[in-house]
CSV table of C-alpha atoms and ligand atoms in Angstrom, one decimal:
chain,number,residue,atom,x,y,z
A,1,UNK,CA,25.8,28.5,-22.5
A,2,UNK,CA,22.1,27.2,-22.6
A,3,UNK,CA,23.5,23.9,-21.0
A,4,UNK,CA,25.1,26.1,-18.0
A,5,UNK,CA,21.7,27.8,-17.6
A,6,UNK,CA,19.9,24.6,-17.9
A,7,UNK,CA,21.9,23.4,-14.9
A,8,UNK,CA,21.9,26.1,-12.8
A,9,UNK,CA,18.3,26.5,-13.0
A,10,UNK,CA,17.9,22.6,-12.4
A,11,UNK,CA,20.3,22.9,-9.2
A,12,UNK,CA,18.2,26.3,-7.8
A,13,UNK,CA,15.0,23.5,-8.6
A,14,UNK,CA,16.7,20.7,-6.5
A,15,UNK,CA,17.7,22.9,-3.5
A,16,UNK,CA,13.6,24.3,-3.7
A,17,UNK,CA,12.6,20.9,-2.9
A,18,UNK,CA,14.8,19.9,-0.7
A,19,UNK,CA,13.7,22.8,1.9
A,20,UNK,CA,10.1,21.9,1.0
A,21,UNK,CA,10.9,18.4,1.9
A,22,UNK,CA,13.0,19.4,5.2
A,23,UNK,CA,10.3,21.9,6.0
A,24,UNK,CA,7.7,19.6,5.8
A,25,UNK,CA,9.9,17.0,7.9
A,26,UNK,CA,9.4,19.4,10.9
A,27,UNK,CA,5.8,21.4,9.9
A,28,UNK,CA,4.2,18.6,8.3
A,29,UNK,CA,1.3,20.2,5.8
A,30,UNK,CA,-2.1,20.4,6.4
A,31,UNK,CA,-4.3,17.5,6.4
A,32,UNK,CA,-6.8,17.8,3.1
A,33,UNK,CA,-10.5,17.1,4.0
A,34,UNK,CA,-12.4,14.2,3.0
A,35,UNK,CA,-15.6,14.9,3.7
A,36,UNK,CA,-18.0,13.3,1.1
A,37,UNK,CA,-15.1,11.9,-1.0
A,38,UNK,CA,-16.1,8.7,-2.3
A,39,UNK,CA,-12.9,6.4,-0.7
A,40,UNK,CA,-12.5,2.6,-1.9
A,41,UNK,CA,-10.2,0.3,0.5
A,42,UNK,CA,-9.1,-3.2,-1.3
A,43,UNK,CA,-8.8,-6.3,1.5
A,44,UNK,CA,-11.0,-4.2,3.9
A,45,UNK,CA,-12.3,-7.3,5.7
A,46,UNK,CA,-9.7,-7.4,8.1
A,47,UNK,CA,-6.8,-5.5,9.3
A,48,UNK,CA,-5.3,-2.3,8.1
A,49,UNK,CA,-7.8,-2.2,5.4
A,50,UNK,CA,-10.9,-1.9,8.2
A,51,UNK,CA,-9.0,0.1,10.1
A,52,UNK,CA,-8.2,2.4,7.1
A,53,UNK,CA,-12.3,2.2,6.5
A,54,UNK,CA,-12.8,3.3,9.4
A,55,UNK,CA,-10.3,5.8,9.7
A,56,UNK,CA,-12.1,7.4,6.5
A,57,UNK,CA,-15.6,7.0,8.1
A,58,UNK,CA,-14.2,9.0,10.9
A,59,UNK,CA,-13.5,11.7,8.8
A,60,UNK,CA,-16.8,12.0,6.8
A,61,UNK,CA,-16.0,10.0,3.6
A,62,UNK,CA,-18.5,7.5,2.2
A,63,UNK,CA,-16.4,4.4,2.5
A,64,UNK,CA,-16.6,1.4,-0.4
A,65,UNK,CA,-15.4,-1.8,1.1
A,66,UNK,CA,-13.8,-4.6,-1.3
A,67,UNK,CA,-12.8,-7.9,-0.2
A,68,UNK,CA,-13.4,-11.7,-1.0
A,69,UNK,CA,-14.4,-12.5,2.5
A,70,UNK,CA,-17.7,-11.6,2.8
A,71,UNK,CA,-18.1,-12.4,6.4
A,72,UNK,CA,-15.4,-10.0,7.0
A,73,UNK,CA,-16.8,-7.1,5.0
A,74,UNK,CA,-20.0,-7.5,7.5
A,75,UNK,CA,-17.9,-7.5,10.0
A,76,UNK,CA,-16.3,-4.3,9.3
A,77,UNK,CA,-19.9,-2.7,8.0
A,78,UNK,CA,-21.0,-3.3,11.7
A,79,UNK,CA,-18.1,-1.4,12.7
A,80,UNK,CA,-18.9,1.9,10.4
A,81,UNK,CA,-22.3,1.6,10.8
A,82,UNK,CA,-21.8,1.7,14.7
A,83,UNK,CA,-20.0,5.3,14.2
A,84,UNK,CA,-23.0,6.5,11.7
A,85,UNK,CA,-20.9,6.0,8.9
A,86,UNK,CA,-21.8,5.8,5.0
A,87,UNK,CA,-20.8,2.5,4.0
A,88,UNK,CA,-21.2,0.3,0.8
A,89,UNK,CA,-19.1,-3.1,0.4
A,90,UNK,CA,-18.9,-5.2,-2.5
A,91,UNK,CA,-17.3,-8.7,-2.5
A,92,UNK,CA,-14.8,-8.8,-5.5
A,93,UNK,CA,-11.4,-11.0,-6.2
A,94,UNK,CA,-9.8,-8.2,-7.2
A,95,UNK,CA,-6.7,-10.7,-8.8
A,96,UNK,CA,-9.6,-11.1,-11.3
A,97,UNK,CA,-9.9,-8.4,-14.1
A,98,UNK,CA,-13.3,-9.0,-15.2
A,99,UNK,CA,-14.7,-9.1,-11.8
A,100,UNK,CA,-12.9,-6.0,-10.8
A,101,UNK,CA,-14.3,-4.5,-13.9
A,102,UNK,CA,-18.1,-5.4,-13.2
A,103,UNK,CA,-17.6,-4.5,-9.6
A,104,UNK,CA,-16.3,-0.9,-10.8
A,105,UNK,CA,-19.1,-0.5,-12.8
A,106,UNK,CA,-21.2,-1.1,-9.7
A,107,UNK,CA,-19.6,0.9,-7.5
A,108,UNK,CA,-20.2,4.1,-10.5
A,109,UNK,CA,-23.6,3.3,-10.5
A,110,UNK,CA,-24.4,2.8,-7.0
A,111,UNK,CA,-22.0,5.0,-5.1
A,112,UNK,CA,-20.1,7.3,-7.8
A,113,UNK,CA,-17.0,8.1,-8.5
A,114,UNK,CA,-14.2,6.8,-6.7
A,115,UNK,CA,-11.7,9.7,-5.7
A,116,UNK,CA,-9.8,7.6,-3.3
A,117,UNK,CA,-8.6,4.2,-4.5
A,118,UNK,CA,-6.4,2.4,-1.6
A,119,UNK,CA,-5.3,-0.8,-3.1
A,120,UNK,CA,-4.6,-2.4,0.1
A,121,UNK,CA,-5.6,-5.9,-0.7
A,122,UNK,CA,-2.7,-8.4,-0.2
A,123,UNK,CA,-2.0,-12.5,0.2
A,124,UNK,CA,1.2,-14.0,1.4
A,125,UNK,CA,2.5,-17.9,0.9
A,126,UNK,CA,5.4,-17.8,3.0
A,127,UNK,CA,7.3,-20.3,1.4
A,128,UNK,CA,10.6,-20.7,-0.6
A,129,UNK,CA,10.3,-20.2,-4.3
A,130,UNK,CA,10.5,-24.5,-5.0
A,131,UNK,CA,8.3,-24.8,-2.6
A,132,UNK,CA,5.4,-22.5,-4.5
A,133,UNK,CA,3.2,-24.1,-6.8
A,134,UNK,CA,2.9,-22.1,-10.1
A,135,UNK,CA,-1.0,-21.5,-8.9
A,136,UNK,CA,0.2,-20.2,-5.3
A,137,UNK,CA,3.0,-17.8,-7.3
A,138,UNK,CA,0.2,-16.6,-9.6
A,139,UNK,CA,-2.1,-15.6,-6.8
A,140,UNK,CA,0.3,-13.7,-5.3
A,141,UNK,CA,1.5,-11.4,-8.4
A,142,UNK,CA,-2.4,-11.2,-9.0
A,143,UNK,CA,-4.1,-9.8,-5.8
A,144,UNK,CA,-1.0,-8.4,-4.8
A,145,UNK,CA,0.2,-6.2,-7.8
A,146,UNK,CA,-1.9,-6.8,-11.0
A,147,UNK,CA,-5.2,-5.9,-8.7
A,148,UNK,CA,-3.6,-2.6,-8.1
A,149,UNK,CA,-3.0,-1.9,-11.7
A,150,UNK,CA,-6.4,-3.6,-12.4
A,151,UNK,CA,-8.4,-1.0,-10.0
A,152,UNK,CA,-6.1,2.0,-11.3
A,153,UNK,CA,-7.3,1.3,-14.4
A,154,UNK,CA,-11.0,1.4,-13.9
A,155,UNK,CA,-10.7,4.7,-10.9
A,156,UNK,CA,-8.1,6.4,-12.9
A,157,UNK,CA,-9.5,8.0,-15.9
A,158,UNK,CA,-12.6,9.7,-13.7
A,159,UNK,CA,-9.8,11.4,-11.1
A,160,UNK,CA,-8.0,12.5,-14.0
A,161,UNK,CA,-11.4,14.3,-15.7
A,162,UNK,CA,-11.5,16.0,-12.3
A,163,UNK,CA,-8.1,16.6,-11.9
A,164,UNK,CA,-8.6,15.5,-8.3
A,165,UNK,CA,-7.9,12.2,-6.7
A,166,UNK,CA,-5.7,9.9,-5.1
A,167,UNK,CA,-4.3,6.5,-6.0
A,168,UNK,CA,-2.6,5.0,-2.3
A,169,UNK,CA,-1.1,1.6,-2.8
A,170,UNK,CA,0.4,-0.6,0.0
A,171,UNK,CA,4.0,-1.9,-0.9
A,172,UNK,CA,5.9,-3.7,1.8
A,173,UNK,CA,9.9,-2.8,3.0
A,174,UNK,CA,9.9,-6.3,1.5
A,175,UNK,CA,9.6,-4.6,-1.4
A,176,UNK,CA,12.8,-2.3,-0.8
A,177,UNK,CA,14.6,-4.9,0.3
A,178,UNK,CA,14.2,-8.5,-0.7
A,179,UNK,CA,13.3,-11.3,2.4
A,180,UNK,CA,14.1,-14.9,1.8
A,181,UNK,CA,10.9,-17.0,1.9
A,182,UNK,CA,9.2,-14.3,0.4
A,183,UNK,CA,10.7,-14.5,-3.2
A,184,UNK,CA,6.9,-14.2,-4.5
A,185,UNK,CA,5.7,-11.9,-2.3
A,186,UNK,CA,8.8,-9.7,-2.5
A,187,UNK,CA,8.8,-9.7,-6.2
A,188,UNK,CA,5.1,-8.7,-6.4
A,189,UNK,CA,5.7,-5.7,-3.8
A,190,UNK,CA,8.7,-4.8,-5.9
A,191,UNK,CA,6.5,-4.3,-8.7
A,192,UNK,CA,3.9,-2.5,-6.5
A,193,UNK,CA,7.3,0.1,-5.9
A,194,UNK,CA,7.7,0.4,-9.6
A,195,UNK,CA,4.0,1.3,-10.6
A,196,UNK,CA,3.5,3.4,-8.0
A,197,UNK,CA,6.8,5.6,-8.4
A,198,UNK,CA,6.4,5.3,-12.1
A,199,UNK,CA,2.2,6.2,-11.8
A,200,UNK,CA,3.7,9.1,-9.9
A,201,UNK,CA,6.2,10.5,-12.7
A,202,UNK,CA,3.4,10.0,-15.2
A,203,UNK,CA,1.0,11.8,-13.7
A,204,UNK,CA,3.7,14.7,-12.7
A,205,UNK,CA,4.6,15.1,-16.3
A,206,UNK,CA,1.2,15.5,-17.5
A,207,UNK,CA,0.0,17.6,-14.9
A,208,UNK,CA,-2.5,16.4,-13.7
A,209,UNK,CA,-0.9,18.1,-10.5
A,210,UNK,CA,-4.8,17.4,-8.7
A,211,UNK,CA,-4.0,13.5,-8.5
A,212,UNK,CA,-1.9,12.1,-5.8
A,213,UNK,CA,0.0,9.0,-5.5
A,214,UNK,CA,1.3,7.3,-2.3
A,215,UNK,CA,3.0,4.0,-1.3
A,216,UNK,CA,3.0,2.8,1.6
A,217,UNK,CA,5.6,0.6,2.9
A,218,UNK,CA,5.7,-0.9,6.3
A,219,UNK,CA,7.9,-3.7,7.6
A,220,UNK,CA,6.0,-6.2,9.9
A,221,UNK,CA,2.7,-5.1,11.1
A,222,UNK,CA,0.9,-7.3,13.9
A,223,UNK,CA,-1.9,-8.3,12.2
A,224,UNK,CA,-2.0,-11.6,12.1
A,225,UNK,CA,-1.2,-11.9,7.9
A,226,UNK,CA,2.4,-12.8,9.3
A,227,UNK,CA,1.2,-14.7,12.4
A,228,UNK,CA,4.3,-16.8,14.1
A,229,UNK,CA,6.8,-14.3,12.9
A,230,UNK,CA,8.7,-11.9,15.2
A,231,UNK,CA,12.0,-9.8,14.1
A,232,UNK,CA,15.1,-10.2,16.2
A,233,UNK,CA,16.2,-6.9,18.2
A,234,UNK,CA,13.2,-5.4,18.0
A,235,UNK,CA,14.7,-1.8,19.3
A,236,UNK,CA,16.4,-1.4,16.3
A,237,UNK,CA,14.0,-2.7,13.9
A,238,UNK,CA,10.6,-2.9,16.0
A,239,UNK,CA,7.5,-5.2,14.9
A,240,UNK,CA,4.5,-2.6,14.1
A,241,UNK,CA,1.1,-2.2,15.8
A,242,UNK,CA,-1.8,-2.1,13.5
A,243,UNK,CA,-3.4,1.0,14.8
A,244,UNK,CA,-0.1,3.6,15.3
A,245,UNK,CA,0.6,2.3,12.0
A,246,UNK,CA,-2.5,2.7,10.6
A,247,UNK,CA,-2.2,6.1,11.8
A,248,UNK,CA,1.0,6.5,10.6
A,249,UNK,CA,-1.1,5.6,6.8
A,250,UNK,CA,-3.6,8.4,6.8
A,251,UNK,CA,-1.2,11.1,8.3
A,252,UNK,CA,0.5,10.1,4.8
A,253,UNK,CA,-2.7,10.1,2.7
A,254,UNK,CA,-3.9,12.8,4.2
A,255,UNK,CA,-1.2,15.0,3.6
A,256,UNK,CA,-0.7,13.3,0.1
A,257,UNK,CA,3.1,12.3,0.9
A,258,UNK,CA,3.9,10.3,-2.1
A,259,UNK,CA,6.0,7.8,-0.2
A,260,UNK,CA,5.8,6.6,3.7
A,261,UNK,CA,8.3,3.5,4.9
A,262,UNK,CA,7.8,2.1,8.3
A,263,UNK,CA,9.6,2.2,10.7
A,264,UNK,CA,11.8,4.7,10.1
A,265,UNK,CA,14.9,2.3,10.2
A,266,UNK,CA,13.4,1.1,7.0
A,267,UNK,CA,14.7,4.0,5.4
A,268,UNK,CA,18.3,3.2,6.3
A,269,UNK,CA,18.2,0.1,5.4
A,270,UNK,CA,17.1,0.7,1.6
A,271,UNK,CA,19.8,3.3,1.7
A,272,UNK,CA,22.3,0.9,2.8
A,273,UNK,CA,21.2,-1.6,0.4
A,274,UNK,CA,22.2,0.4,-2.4
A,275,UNK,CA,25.9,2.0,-1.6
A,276,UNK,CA,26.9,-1.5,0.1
A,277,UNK,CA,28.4,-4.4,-1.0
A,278,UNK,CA,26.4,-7.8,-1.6
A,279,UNK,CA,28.6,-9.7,0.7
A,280,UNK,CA,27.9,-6.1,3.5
A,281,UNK,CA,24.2,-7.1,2.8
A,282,UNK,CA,24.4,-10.4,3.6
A,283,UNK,CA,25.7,-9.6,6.8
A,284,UNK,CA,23.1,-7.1,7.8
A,285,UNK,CA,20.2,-9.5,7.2
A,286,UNK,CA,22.1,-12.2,9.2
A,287,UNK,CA,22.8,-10.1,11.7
A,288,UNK,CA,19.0,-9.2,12.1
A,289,UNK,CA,17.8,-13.0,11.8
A,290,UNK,CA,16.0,-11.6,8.7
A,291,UNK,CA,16.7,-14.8,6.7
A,292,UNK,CA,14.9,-16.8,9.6
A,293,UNK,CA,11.9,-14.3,9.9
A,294,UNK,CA,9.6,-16.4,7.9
A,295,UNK,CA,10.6,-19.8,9.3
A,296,UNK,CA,8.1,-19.8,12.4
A,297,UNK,CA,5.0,-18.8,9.8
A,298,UNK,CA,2.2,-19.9,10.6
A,299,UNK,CA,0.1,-18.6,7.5
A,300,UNK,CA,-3.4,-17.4,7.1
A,301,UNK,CA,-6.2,-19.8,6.9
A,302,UNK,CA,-7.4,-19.4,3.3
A,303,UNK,CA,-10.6,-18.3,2.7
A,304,UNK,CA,-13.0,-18.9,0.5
A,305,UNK,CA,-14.1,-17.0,-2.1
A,306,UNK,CA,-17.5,-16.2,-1.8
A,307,UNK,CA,-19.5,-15.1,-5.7
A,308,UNK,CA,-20.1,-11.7,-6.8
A,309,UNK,CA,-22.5,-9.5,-4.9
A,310,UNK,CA,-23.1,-6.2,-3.6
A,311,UNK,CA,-24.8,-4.9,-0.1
A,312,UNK,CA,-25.4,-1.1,1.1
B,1,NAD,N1,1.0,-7.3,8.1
B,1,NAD,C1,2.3,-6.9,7.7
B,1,NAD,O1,3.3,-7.2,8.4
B,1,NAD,C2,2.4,-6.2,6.4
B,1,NAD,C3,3.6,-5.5,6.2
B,1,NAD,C4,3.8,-4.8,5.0
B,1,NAD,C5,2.8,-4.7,4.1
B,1,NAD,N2,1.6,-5.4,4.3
B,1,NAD,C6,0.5,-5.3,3.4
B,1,NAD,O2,-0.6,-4.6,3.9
B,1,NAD,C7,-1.8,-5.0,3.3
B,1,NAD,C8,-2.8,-5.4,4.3
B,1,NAD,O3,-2.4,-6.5,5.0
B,1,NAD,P1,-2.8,-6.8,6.5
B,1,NAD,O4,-1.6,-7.0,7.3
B,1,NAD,O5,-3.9,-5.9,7.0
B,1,NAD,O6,-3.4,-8.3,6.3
B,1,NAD,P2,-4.9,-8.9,6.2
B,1,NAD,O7,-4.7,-10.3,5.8
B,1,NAD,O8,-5.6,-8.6,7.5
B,1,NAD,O9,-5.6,-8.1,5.1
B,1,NAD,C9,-5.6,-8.5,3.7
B,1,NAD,C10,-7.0,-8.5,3.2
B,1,NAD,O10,-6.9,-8.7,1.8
B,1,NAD,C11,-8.0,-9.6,1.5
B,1,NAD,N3,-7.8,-10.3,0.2
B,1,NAD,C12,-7.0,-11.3,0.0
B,1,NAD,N4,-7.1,-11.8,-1.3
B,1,NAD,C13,-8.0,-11.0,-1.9
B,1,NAD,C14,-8.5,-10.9,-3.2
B,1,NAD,N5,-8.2,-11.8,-4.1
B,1,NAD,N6,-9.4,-10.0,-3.5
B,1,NAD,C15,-9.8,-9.1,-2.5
B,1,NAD,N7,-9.4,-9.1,-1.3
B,1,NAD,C16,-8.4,-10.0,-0.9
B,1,NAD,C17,-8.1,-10.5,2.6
B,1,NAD,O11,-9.4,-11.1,2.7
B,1,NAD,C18,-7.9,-9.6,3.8
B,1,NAD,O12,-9.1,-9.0,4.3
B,1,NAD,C19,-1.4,-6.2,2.3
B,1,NAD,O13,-1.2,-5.7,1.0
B,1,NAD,C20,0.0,-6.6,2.9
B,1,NAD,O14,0.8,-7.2,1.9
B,1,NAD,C21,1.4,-6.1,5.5
């Protein structure tokens, strides 16, 4: 009898949050302020990570920058600054878990505590896994998934005391659905899906119901990380813009939806992937020339990392 209860009540649960979810399809919720929140973008030297800094400035939020490109981070403090914007930016290989541990110490003492943490930082090889040197491989699963769980690490525990905060982490669809060429970078953003969902359930089931997670995962944005690259039949699956997407990102963060894939075709495609047969699969990512995307790459220029410091 208790097992009949059990389910019912479960079922009457699951059809609660279905209508929250389909009523917040059509009404999305309101957007939560951020006015003096301390936020702290990852890779914010370039890209969606300025324009997220940005975004945040916009909005009132003092804004920490982290990047390893230095230049960049200047760059983007010219841009805040140029709005009247509260900016700090500290230069930090966030692969490395000492460094990221000084630099948090840093941030504490200079800013305060971090109650938006948007691990955003990310690298790409774009070659086939025998092509990868180990060292290559290594820098990918570090600045693109240990660095998250690095940075979550040292924010977490003060979001928790408060039982307010936000941990938003930037997957990739390639990390839904695999992309040849990108074995690496697929497997790290895979592993970006796992923490985050699995952040999420462990922060449900302790309640800490004041700390939100979010994972963002958008197929290929324009911004020059996957410069040569192009998808075929772009009306079906369209290459991104980086500022409707970025806007897409904080219309997420903002209203603390725990995930957000880009386009929306993206979603189809992960459902696909798992009620389909391999061989079905195969023939999807042919059809799309998604097995060729990465052949034109023409790769970032690396950039060097530049030693630990910090600027206001
Ligand atoms: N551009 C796309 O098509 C696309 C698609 C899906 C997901 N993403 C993800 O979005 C995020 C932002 O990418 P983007 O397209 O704006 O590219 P981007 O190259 O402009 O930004 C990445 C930033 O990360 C910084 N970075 C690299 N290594 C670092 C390290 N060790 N420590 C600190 N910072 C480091 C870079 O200097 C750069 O500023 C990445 O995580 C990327 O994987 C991008």
């Amino acid at each position: 009898m208790e097992f009949i209860i059990d389910i019912l009540v479960l079922l009457k649960n699951i059809t609660v949050a279905f209508l929250v979810s389909w009523i917040h399809f059509f009404v999305p919720p309101r957007r939560k302020c951020v006015r003096g929140e301390i936020v702290l973008v990852t890779g914010a030297a370039s890209g969606m990570g300025c324009d997220m800094i940005l975004e945040f400035s916009k909005l009132g939020a003092i804004t920490v920058a982290w990047d390893v490109n230095s230049q960049g981070l200047e760059e983007t403090k010219q841009l805040v600054t140029a709005i009247g914007g509260k900016y700090y930016s500290f230069v930090c290989d966030v692969s490395d878990r000492e460094q990221v541990k000084k630099v948090a110490d840093q941030v504490r003492s200079q800013v305060g505590d971090v109650s938006i943490l948007v691990n955003n930082a990310g690298v790409v090889a774009g070659k086939k896994l025998l092509e990868l040197t180990d060292e290559e491989i290594e820098r990918t699963m570090g600045v693109n998934l240990m660095a998250q769980i690095w940075t979550t690490k040292e924010f977490l525990p003060s979001m928790l005391e408060n039982n307010h905060g936000h941990i938003v982490n930037m997957g990739s669809s390639a990390g839904l659905v695999g992309l040849s060429h990108l074995v690496d970078y697929s497997t790290s953003k895979f592993g970006v899906t796992g923490f985050t969902q699995t952040l999420n359930y462990e922060l449900h089931f302790s309640g800490h119901d004041g700390v939100a997670t979010t994972l963002i995962c958008p197929s290929f944005v324009k911004t020059g990380m996957f410069a040569g690259c192009k998808m075929e039949y772009p009306l079906i699956l369209p290459d991104l813009e980086q500022r409707p997407t970025v806007e897409c990102i904080m219309q997420a963060i903002l209203t603390n939806q725990t995930e957000i894939y880009l386009p929306r075709m993206v979603y189809t495609m992960v459902s696909l992937k798992h009620v389909i047969p391999v061989a079905a699969m195969h023939e999807i990512i042919q059809f799309f020339r998604a097995h060729k995307f990465m052949e034109p790459f023409l790769g970032r220029t690396s950039i060097k990392d530049s030693p630990v410091n910090t600027e206001e």
